[in-house]
Coordinates of C-alpha atoms in Angstrom, one line a residue:
M189 CA 75.3 -115.5 18.6
S190 CA 77.7 -115.2 21.4
Q191 CA 76.8 -114.4 25.0
T192 CA 78.7 -111.1 24.9
S193 CA 76.7 -109.9 21.9
L194 CA 73.4 -110.9 23.6
K195 CA 74.3 -108.9 26.6
Q196 CA 75.3 -105.9 24.5
K197 CA 72.0 -106.1 22.6
K198 CA 70.0 -106.2 25.9
K199 CA 71.9 -103.3 27.2
N200 CA 71.2 -101.2 24.1
E201 CA 67.5 -102.0 24.2
T202 CA 67.3 -101.1 27.9
G203 CA 69.1 -97.8 27.4
T204 CA 66.9 -97.0 24.4
R205 CA 63.8 -97.7 26.3
H206 CA 64.8 -95.6 29.3
S207 CA 65.8 -92.7 27.1
K208 CA 62.5 -92.8 25.3
E209 CA 60.6 -93.0 28.6
S210 CA 62.5 -90.1 30.2
L211 CA 62.0 -88.0 27.0
E212 CA 58.3 -88.7 27.0
A213 CA 58.0 -87.8 30.7
E214 CA 59.9 -84.6 30.2
K215 CA 57.7 -83.6 27.2
R216 CA 54.6 -84.4 29.2
R217 CA 55.7 -82.2 32.1
D218 CA 56.5 -79.4 29.7
S219 CA 53.2 -79.7 28.0
E220 CA 51.4 -79.5 31.4
K221 CA 53.5 -76.6 32.5
T222 CA 53.2 -74.6 29.2
G223 CA 49.6 -74.0 28.0
I224 CA 50.5 -72.8 24.4
R225 CA 53.4 -73.1 22.0
L226 CA 54.7 -70.4 19.9
S227 CA 55.9 -71.3 16.4
T228 CA 59.1 -69.7 15.0
Q229 CA 60.6 -69.5 11.6
G230 CA 60.9 -72.9 10.0
S231 CA 59.5 -76.1 11.5
Q232 CA 60.9 -75.5 15.0
E233 CA 58.5 -74.6 17.8
L234 CA 59.3 -72.8 21.1
S235 CA 57.2 -73.7 24.2
L236 CA 56.3 -70.7 26.3
P237 CA 54.3 -70.3 29.6
K238 CA 50.7 -69.4 29.7
T239 CA 50.0 -65.7 29.3
D240 CA 47.1 -63.4 30.0
S241 CA 45.4 -61.0 27.6
R242 CA 48.2 -58.5 27.9
G243 CA 50.9 -61.0 27.1
Y244 CA 52.3 -61.4 30.7
V245 CA 53.2 -64.6 32.3
G246 CA 50.8 -65.4 35.2
R247 CA 52.0 -65.5 38.8
N248 CA 51.1 -69.1 39.2
E249 CA 53.3 -70.1 36.3
W250 CA 56.2 -68.2 38.0
S251 CA 55.6 -70.0 41.3
R252 CA 55.9 -73.4 39.7
T253 CA 59.5 -72.7 38.9
S254 CA 62.5 -72.9 41.3
R255 CA 63.0 -70.4 44.1
S256 CA 63.9 -66.8 43.4
P257 CA 67.6 -65.7 43.5
S258 CA 67.0 -64.1 46.9
T259 CA 66.3 -67.6 48.3
R260 CA 63.0 -66.3 49.7
A261 CA 59.9 -68.4 49.0
P262 CA 57.2 -66.5 47.1
S263 CA 54.2 -65.7 49.3
V264 CA 50.7 -66.3 48.0
D265 CA 49.6 -63.1 49.8
E266 CA 52.3 -60.9 48.3
P267 CA 50.8 -58.0 46.3
R268 CA 50.7 -58.5 42.5
S269 CA 52.3 -55.1 41.8
R270 CA 55.9 -56.4 42.2
N271 CA 57.1 -58.7 39.4
T272 CA 53.9 -60.6 39.2
S273 CA 54.0 -61.0 35.4
I274 CA 56.5 -61.1 32.5
K275 CA 55.8 -59.5 29.2
L276 CA 56.1 -61.8 26.2
P277 CA 58.0 -60.5 23.1
N278 CA 56.5 -60.8 19.6
S279 CA 57.4 -63.4 17.1
S280 CA 60.1 -61.3 15.4
T281 CA 62.3 -61.4 18.5
T282 CA 61.8 -64.9 19.7
S283 CA 65.1 -65.9 18.4
R284 CA 66.8 -63.3 20.5
T285 CA 64.8 -64.0 23.6
S286 CA 65.3 -67.7 23.3
S287 CA 69.0 -67.2 23.6
T288 CA 68.6 -65.2 26.8
S289 CA 66.0 -67.2 28.6
P290 CA 67.3 -70.4 30.3
S291 CA 63.9 -72.0 30.3
Q292 CA 63.4 -71.5 26.6
H293 CA 66.9 -72.5 25.7
D294 CA 66.7 -75.8 27.5
S295 CA 63.1 -76.7 26.5
P296 CA 63.0 -79.7 24.0
P297 CA 61.4 -79.4 20.6
P298 CA 57.7 -80.2 20.4
L299 CA 56.4 -83.4 19.0
S300 CA 55.5 -83.5 15.3
G301 CA 51.9 -84.5 16.0
Q302 CA 51.0 -81.4 18.0
P303 CA 49.7 -78.3 16.3
S304 CA 51.4 -75.1 16.9
L305 CA 49.5 -72.2 18.4
Q306 CA 50.1 -68.5 18.0
P307 CA 49.6 -66.1 21.0
T308 CA 46.3 -64.2 21.0
T309 CA 47.9 -60.8 21.9
P310 CA 49.0 -58.4 19.2
P311 CA 52.7 -58.1 18.6
Q312 CA 54.4 -55.5 20.8
A313 CA 57.7 -53.7 20.7
P314 CA 60.3 -55.7 22.6
R315 CA 61.5 -54.4 25.9
S316 CA 65.1 -53.7 26.6
L317 CA 67.0 -56.6 28.2
D318 CA 67.7 -54.5 31.4
S319 CA 64.0 -53.7 32.0
R320 CA 62.7 -57.3 31.5
P321 CA 62.6 -59.5 34.6
T322 CA 64.7 -62.6 34.5
T323 CA 63.0 -65.9 34.1
P324 CA 63.7 -68.3 37.0
P325 CA 65.6 -71.4 36.1
E326 CA 63.8 -74.7 35.4
P327 CA 63.6 -77.1 38.3
D328 CA 65.5 -80.4 38.1
P329 CA 63.0 -83.0 36.9
G330 CA 64.5 -85.6 39.1
S331 CA 64.5 -83.6 42.3
K332 CA 61.8 -84.1 45.0
R333 CA 61.4 -80.4 45.5
S334 CA 60.2 -80.0 41.9
S335 CA 57.6 -82.7 42.3
K336 CA 56.3 -81.0 45.4
I337 CA 56.1 -77.7 43.6
Q338 CA 54.1 -79.3 40.8
E339 CA 51.7 -81.1 43.1
N340 CA 50.8 -78.2 45.4
P341 CA 52.6 -74.9 44.9
E342 CA 50.7 -73.0 47.6
A343 CA 51.5 -75.5 50.3
W344 CA 55.1 -75.5 49.2
A345 CA 55.3 -71.7 49.4
H346 CA 53.8 -71.8 53.0
S347 CA 56.2 -74.5 54.1
I348 CA 59.2 -72.5 52.8
A349 CA 58.0 -69.3 54.5
R350 CA 57.5 -71.3 57.8
E351 CA 61.0 -72.7 57.5
I352 CA 62.5 -69.2 57.1
R353 CA 60.6 -67.8 60.1
E354 CA 61.7 -70.7 62.3
S355 CA 65.3 -70.2 61.2
R356 CA 65.1 -66.5 61.9
D357 CA 63.4 -67.0 65.3
S358 CA 66.0 -69.6 66.3
S359 CA 68.8 -67.2 65.4
L360 CA 67.5 -64.6 68.0
R361 CA 68.8 -64.7 71.5
D362 CA 66.3 -66.2 73.9
Y363 CA 66.3 -64.0 77.0
P364 CA 64.8 -65.6 80.1
R365 CA 61.6 -63.7 81.2
T366 CA 61.0 -63.3 84.9
P367 CA 57.4 -64.2 85.8
P368 CA 55.4 -61.5 87.7
T369 CA 55.5 -63.5 90.9
E370 CA 59.2 -63.2 91.0
W371 CA 59.5 -59.5 90.5
K372 CA 61.5 -57.8 93.3
P373 CA 61.8 -54.2 94.3
Y374 CA 64.9 -52.2 93.6
S375 CA 66.2 -52.4 97.1
Q376 CA 66.3 -56.2 96.8
R377 CA 67.6 -56.3 93.3
R378 CA 70.5 -54.0 93.9
V379 CA 71.9 -56.4 96.4
L380 CA 72.5 -58.9 93.5
Y381 CA 74.7 -56.4 91.7
P382 CA 77.4 -54.9 93.8
T383 CA 78.2 -51.2 93.5
S384 CA 81.7 -49.7 93.0
M385 CA 82.0 -49.2 96.8
Q386 CA 81.3 -52.9 97.4
L387 CA 83.9 -54.2 94.9
D388 CA 87.5 -55.0 95.7
P389 CA 89.4 -51.7 96.0
D390 CA 92.3 -53.4 94.2
C391 CA 90.1 -53.8 91.1
L392 CA 89.3 -50.0 91.0
S393 CA 91.6 -47.6 89.2
Q394 CA 93.1 -44.8 91.1
Q395 CA 91.1 -42.3 89.1
Q396 CA 87.8 -44.0 90.0
Q397 CA 88.8 -44.1 93.7
A398 CA 89.6 -40.4 93.6
E399 CA 86.1 -39.7 92.1
D400 CA 84.4 -41.7 94.8
N401 CA 86.3 -39.8 97.5
D402 CA 85.3 -36.5 95.9
K403 CA 81.6 -37.6 95.9
D404 CA 81.8 -38.6 99.5
A405 CA 83.3 -35.3 100.5
Y406 CA 80.7 -33.4 98.5
W407 CA 77.7 -35.2 100.2
A408 CA 79.4 -34.8 103.6
S409 CA 79.6 -31.0 103.0
M410 CA 76.0 -30.9 102.0
R411 CA 74.8 -32.9 105.0
T412 CA 75.9 -30.2 107.5
P413 CA 73.7 -27.3 106.3
N414 CA 70.8 -29.7 105.8
D415 CA 71.0 -30.7 109.4
K416 CA 70.9 -27.1 110.5
T417 CA 67.9 -26.3 108.3
S418 CA 65.9 -29.5 109.0
N419 CA 63.5 -27.7 111.4
F420 CA 62.3 -25.6 108.4
S421 CA 61.0 -28.6 106.5
R422 CA 57.2 -29.2 106.5
P423 CA 56.3 -31.3 109.5
R424 CA 54.3 -34.5 109.2
L425 CA 50.6 -34.3 109.8
P426 CA 49.2 -35.9 112.9
K427 CA 46.7 -38.7 112.6
P428 CA 43.1 -37.5 112.8
K429 CA 42.2 -39.9 115.6
H430 CA 44.9 -38.4 117.9
A431 CA 44.9 -34.7 116.7
I432 CA 42.8 -31.8 118.0
T433 CA 41.0 -30.8 114.9
I434 CA 40.2 -27.1 114.5
A435 CA 37.9 -26.4 111.5
V436 CA 38.1 -22.8 110.3
S437 CA 36.0 -21.2 107.5
S438 CA 37.6 -19.2 104.8
R439 CA 35.9 -16.0 105.9
A440 CA 37.2 -16.5 109.4
L441 CA 40.8 -17.2 108.3
F442 CA 41.0 -14.4 105.7
N443 CA 39.3 -11.1 105.1
M444 CA 36.9 -11.8 102.2
V445 CA 34.5 -8.8 102.7
D446 CA 34.9 -7.6 99.1
G447 CA 34.0 -10.9 97.7
R448 CA 31.1 -11.3 100.0
K449 CA 29.7 -8.0 98.9
I450 CA 29.9 -9.0 95.2
Y451 CA 28.1 -12.3 96.0
E452 CA 25.3 -10.6 97.9
E453 CA 24.8 -7.8 95.3
E454 CA 25.6 -9.4 91.9
G455 CA 25.2 -13.2 92.5
L456 CA 27.3 -16.3 92.5
E457 CA 28.6 -16.2 88.9
K458 CA 30.1 -12.7 89.3
Y459 CA 31.5 -13.8 92.7
M460 CA 33.3 -16.7 91.1
E461 CA 34.5 -14.6 88.2
Y462 CA 35.9 -12.1 90.7
Q463 CA 37.8 -14.8 92.6
L464 CA 39.2 -16.4 89.4
N465 CA 40.5 -13.1 88.2
N466 CA 42.1 -12.4 91.5
E467 CA 43.4 -15.9 92.4
N468 CA 47.0 -14.7 92.4
V469 CA 46.1 -11.8 94.8
V470 CA 46.9 -12.8 98.4
L471 CA 44.0 -12.4 100.8
T472 CA 44.6 -10.4 104.0
P473 CA 44.4 -12.0 107.4
G474 CA 41.0 -12.5 109.0
P475 CA 39.9 -12.8 112.7
A476 CA 41.1 -16.4 113.1
F477 CA 44.4 -15.9 111.5
R478 CA 46.4 -15.0 114.6
F479 CA 44.7 -17.9 116.5
V480 CA 45.8 -20.4 113.9
K481 CA 49.4 -19.0 113.9
A482 CA 49.5 -19.5 117.7
L483 CA 48.2 -23.1 117.4
Q484 CA 51.1 -23.8 115.0
H485 CA 53.6 -22.5 117.5
V486 CA 52.2 -24.9 120.1
N487 CA 52.7 -27.7 117.7
A488 CA 56.3 -26.7 117.1
R489 CA 57.0 -26.6 120.9
L490 CA 55.4 -30.1 121.4
R491 CA 57.6 -31.5 118.5
D492 CA 60.7 -30.2 120.2
L493 CA 59.9 -32.0 123.4
Y494 CA 58.2 -35.0 121.9
P495 CA 59.5 -35.7 118.3
D496 CA 57.0 -38.5 117.7
E497 CA 54.0 -36.6 119.3
Q498 CA 50.6 -37.1 117.7
D499 CA 48.5 -35.0 120.1
L500 CA 48.8 -31.9 118.0
F501 CA 46.5 -29.3 116.6
D502 CA 45.3 -30.1 113.1
I503 CA 43.7 -27.1 111.2
V504 CA 41.1 -27.8 108.5
L505 CA 39.9 -25.2 106.1
M506 CA 36.1 -25.7 106.0
T507 CA 34.2 -23.5 103.5
N508 CA 31.2 -23.6 101.2
N509 CA 33.2 -21.9 98.4
H510 CA 33.4 -23.5 95.0
A511 CA 36.4 -25.6 94.2
Q512 CA 37.6 -23.0 91.6
V513 CA 38.0 -20.5 94.5
G514 CA 40.3 -23.0 96.2
V515 CA 43.3 -21.9 94.1
R516 CA 43.3 -18.4 95.7
L517 CA 42.9 -20.0 99.1
I518 CA 45.8 -22.3 98.6
N519 CA 48.0 -19.5 97.3
S520 CA 47.2 -17.4 100.4
V521 CA 47.8 -20.3 102.8
N522 CA 51.2 -21.0 101.2
H523 CA 52.1 -17.3 101.2
Y524 CA 51.7 -16.9 104.9
G525 CA 53.3 -20.3 105.7
L526 CA 50.3 -21.8 107.3
L527 CA 50.4 -25.5 107.8
I528 CA 47.0 -26.3 106.5
D529 CA 46.8 -29.4 104.4
R530 CA 43.2 -30.5 104.8
F531 CA 40.6 -28.5 102.7
C532 CA 36.8 -29.0 102.4
L533 CA 35.2 -27.0 99.6
T534 CA 31.5 -27.8 99.4
G535 CA 30.5 -25.6 96.5
G536 CA 27.6 -23.8 98.1
K537 CA 26.5 -26.6 100.3
S538 CA 26.6 -26.3 104.1
P539 CA 29.9 -27.8 105.4
I540 CA 28.3 -28.8 108.7
G541 CA 27.7 -32.3 107.6
Y542 CA 31.4 -32.9 107.2
L543 CA 32.4 -31.7 110.7
K544 CA 31.9 -35.0 112.4
A545 CA 33.6 -36.8 109.5
Y546 CA 36.7 -34.7 110.1
L547 CA 36.4 -35.4 113.9
T548 CA 36.2 -31.7 114.6
N549 CA 36.8 -30.5 118.1
L550 CA 36.1 -26.8 117.5
Y551 CA 34.5 -25.0 114.5
L552 CA 35.1 -21.3 113.9
S553 CA 33.2 -19.4 111.2
A554 CA 32.0 -16.0 110.2
D555 CA 28.5 -17.4 109.4
S556 CA 26.3 -17.4 112.5
E557 CA 23.8 -19.7 110.8
N558 CA 26.4 -22.4 110.3
V559 CA 27.6 -22.0 113.8
Q560 CA 24.1 -22.4 115.2
E561 CA 23.6 -25.5 113.1
A562 CA 26.9 -26.9 114.4
I563 CA 25.9 -26.2 118.0
Q564 CA 22.8 -28.2 117.5
E565 CA 24.9 -31.1 116.2
G566 CA 26.8 -31.1 119.5
I567 CA 30.0 -29.5 118.1
A568 CA 31.8 -26.7 119.9
S569 CA 31.4 -23.7 117.6
A570 CA 31.6 -19.9 117.7
T571 CA 31.1 -17.0 115.3
M572 CA 34.3 -15.0 114.8
Y573 CA 34.5 -11.2 115.0
D574 CA 37.6 -9.1 114.3
G575 CA 38.7 -6.3 116.5
A576 CA 37.9 -2.7 115.5
K577 CA 41.5 -1.6 116.4
D578 CA 44.9 -3.0 115.6
M579 CA 46.4 -4.8 118.6
S580 CA 49.7 -6.6 119.0
Y581 CA 49.5 -10.2 120.1
C582 CA 52.0 -12.6 121.7
D583 CA 53.6 -14.9 119.1
T584 CA 55.1 -17.3 121.6
Q585 CA 52.1 -18.2 123.7
L586 CA 48.5 -19.2 122.8
R587 CA 46.1 -17.2 125.0
V588 CA 42.4 -18.3 125.2
A589 CA 39.8 -16.5 127.3
F590 CA 36.5 -18.0 128.3
D591 CA 33.3 -16.7 129.8
G592 CA 31.8 -18.9 132.4
D593 CA 28.0 -19.2 131.9
A594 CA 26.8 -20.8 128.6
A595 CA 30.4 -21.1 127.4
L596 CA 32.1 -23.5 129.9
F597 CA 29.2 -24.0 132.3
S598 CA 25.5 -24.2 131.9
D599 CA 23.3 -21.1 132.1
E600 CA 21.6 -22.2 135.3
S601 CA 22.4 -19.0 137.1
E602 CA 21.2 -16.9 134.1
H603 CA 17.8 -18.5 134.4
I604 CA 17.5 -17.8 138.1
T605 CA 18.7 -14.2 137.7
K606 CA 16.1 -13.4 135.0
E607 CA 13.2 -15.1 136.8
H608 CA 13.9 -14.4 140.5
G609 CA 16.4 -11.5 140.5
L610 CA 20.0 -11.1 141.4
D611 CA 19.7 -11.5 145.2
N612 CA 17.9 -14.9 144.9
C613 CA 20.7 -15.9 142.5
F614 CA 23.3 -15.2 145.1
Q615 CA 21.5 -17.3 147.7
H616 CA 21.0 -20.2 145.2
E617 CA 24.8 -20.3 144.4
T618 CA 25.7 -20.3 148.1
L619 CA 23.2 -23.1 148.8
F620 CA 24.4 -25.3 146.0
E621 CA 28.1 -24.5 146.3
N622 CA 29.2 -28.2 146.3
K623 CA 26.9 -29.2 143.4
L624 CA 28.6 -29.4 140.1
L625 CA 27.6 -27.1 137.3
A626 CA 26.5 -28.7 134.0
Q627 CA 28.8 -28.3 131.1
A628 CA 28.5 -26.0 128.1
P629 CA 29.8 -26.5 124.5
L630 CA 33.3 -25.1 125.1
K631 CA 34.1 -27.4 128.0
S632 CA 35.5 -30.1 125.7
F633 CA 37.9 -27.6 124.1
L634 CA 39.2 -26.5 127.5
E635 CA 39.8 -30.2 128.3
E636 CA 42.0 -30.6 125.2
L637 CA 44.0 -27.5 126.1
G638 CA 44.5 -28.8 129.7
R639 CA 45.7 -32.2 128.3
L640 CA 48.4 -30.5 126.2
Q641 CA 49.4 -28.3 129.1
K642 CA 50.2 -31.3 131.2
K643 CA 52.6 -32.5 128.6
F644 CA 54.7 -29.4 129.2
Y645 CA 54.3 -29.7 132.9
A646 CA 55.8 -33.2 132.7
K647 CA 58.9 -31.7 131.1
D648 CA 59.1 -29.0 133.9
E649 CA 57.9 -26.3 131.5
R650 CA 55.1 -24.9 133.6
L651 CA 56.4 -21.4 133.6
L652 CA 57.3 -21.6 129.9
C653 CA 54.2 -23.3 128.8
P654 CA 53.0 -22.0 125.4
I655 CA 49.3 -22.3 126.4
R656 CA 47.6 -20.0 128.9
T657 CA 43.9 -20.1 129.7
Y658 CA 41.7 -17.3 131.3
L659 CA 38.3 -17.3 132.9
V660 CA 36.7 -13.8 132.5
T661 CA 33.2 -13.8 134.1
A662 CA 30.8 -11.1 135.2
K663 CA 29.9 -13.3 138.3
S664 CA 30.8 -12.3 141.8
A665 CA 33.6 -14.3 143.5
A666 CA 31.9 -14.1 146.9
S667 CA 28.6 -15.7 145.7
S668 CA 29.6 -17.9 142.8
G669 CA 33.3 -18.1 142.8
A670 CA 33.6 -21.2 145.0
R671 CA 31.1 -23.3 143.0
V672 CA 32.9 -22.4 139.7
L673 CA 36.4 -23.3 141.0
K674 CA 35.2 -26.5 142.6
T675 CA 33.5 -27.6 139.4
L676 CA 36.7 -27.1 137.4
R677 CA 38.6 -29.0 140.0
R678 CA 36.2 -31.9 139.8
W679 CA 36.5 -31.9 136.1
G680 CA 40.2 -32.2 136.4
L681 CA 40.8 -28.9 134.7
E682 CA 43.1 -26.0 135.6
I683 CA 42.5 -22.3 134.7
D684 CA 45.7 -20.3 134.8
E685 CA 43.9 -17.0 135.6
A686 CA 40.3 -16.5 136.9
L687 CA 38.9 -13.0 136.8
F688 CA 35.5 -12.3 138.5
L689 CA 34.3 -8.9 137.5
A690 CA 31.0 -8.7 139.4
G691 CA 29.2 -6.9 136.6
A692 CA 32.1 -4.7 135.5
P693 CA 32.8 -4.3 131.7
K694 CA 35.1 -7.0 130.3
G695 CA 36.7 -4.9 127.5
P696 CA 39.5 -3.2 129.5
I697 CA 40.5 -6.5 131.1
L698 CA 40.7 -8.2 127.7
V699 CA 42.8 -5.4 126.3
K700 CA 45.3 -6.2 129.1
I701 CA 45.2 -9.9 128.5
R702 CA 45.3 -9.6 124.6
P703 CA 43.9 -13.1 124.0
H704 CA 44.0 -14.7 120.5
I705 CA 40.3 -15.6 121.0
F706 CA 37.6 -14.8 123.6
F707 CA 34.4 -16.9 123.9
D708 CA 31.3 -15.4 125.3
D709 CA 27.5 -15.9 124.9
H710 CA 26.5 -12.3 125.4
M711 CA 26.6 -10.0 122.4
F712 CA 26.8 -7.1 124.8
H713 CA 30.2 -8.2 126.0
I714 CA 31.3 -9.2 122.5
E715 CA 30.6 -5.7 121.1
G716 CA 32.3 -4.0 124.0
A717 CA 35.5 -6.0 123.7
Q718 CA 35.4 -5.7 119.9
K719 CA 35.5 -1.9 120.1
L720 CA 38.7 -2.0 122.0
G721 CA 40.4 -4.3 119.5
T722 CA 39.9 -7.8 121.0
I723 CA 39.2 -10.7 118.7
T724 CA 36.0 -12.2 120.0
S725 CA 33.9 -15.3 119.3
H726 CA 30.2 -15.5 120.0
V727 CA 28.8 -18.8 121.3
P728 CA 25.1 -19.0 120.4
Y729 CA 24.0 -21.2 123.3
G730 CA 21.8 -20.7 126.3
F731 CA 19.0 -18.6 127.7
N732 CA 20.4 -15.3 126.6
Q733 CA 20.1 -16.0 122.8
K734 CA 16.5 -14.9 122.8
F735 CA 17.6 -11.4 124.0
N736 CA 20.6 -11.1 121.5
T737 CA 19.6 -9.0 118.5

């Protein structure tokens, strides 16, 4: 035999052996992939995937095939309600389905030694071609992807899903994130981005430049009226450590007689109900109302002379009313234009404990018990009484009148008069003319008034000073006048007017003065001045309190 024929024979044997091995491997894979075989007419058998009891192809069999037409890997967690099974046709229609299914059409015939099996499900009517889901194509036996699918389909599905997510995330634009430590306020960030006014004018169109000019003209026209009305804006509050704090109760600032009557007769719940139902009804002014208005006028004058002044009057509304009543108080304060921003609503508890916390210099209330408690705490206090008659008051000048004994000075002379008579009192005052009198609760408030007066004097405003103080005493000038004036001088205080009445009634003098407030320790003088229309304040301090009824 020639060498050429030997080579040809070896080649044929090698090809035959490879073809048989590939055929057997393909049949083995098909037998592993398909659990049962369905026999058709004649001796030919058709291999089909495993089915469940209803004749549907299981999801695991679908996942062993190639990827779906949407190129999305099937997820193992995907719900079974969407295309998770394929309905098998009956034996009468296998010839038609075999022509439409790629997997069935390409599958090789079964080996002659294997028995044919019939499906356990009863024959069913064939579905229409449009309603049946398409069978995915068979994987290439020689590809690496098909071998991975057969070995571990779930791992393959997860890897495909991970690849899709990574490709989708990489396609998104990666914006740089500024760490919190590098955050900047708007005033610093806006410097990095120039506005239209900072750009080159050549780059702006004529229309945009015209719009910018119109905006500038508009804001310039608005700036002029705003400058004229700037004085009507709400002024800034002074700092408490520099301010002269005047605490005023709600019953002293406003007339709340009707509500007080309901509280005393019907109780707290009816009182709160009354206040809530009338919270939009503005309260009428009380005895301290005109005094507060005069304090605000002094503040305005001080701000005109000293724009950055902090030594100002600061009014605090101090009341034991419930917080729900505060709405009516706020509405009334805003209605009259009072500059009161600090409120203290204690809900039935005594507000005296908060006076020192608010650094109070003077406390005015309509409750004599609260005033007495504040006096014991060392805070200048007085009980307010409104005048029985209407009286006009000066709106451009704060007028404050003081009694001498037990208001500014100690009640030393009162003790001597009651124990040793009036003649011995005169001799005592003459003998101790150069000895200073001890101070009384209102002396500290007079010092604050004198300190503010000196600010006006420094600006040559003595004659136009908006604060004027009065000393109205029943003492005799001949016997006690010298000691009183020397004591004030040693204290560094000035009284604008000193009136020694030598026992005469104070009411007519106070009508002439028309003070916004008058402090006295005798209820006899308080009642006499009140009848004539003067707003009075009783100071419960000294020897005479045991005789006041």
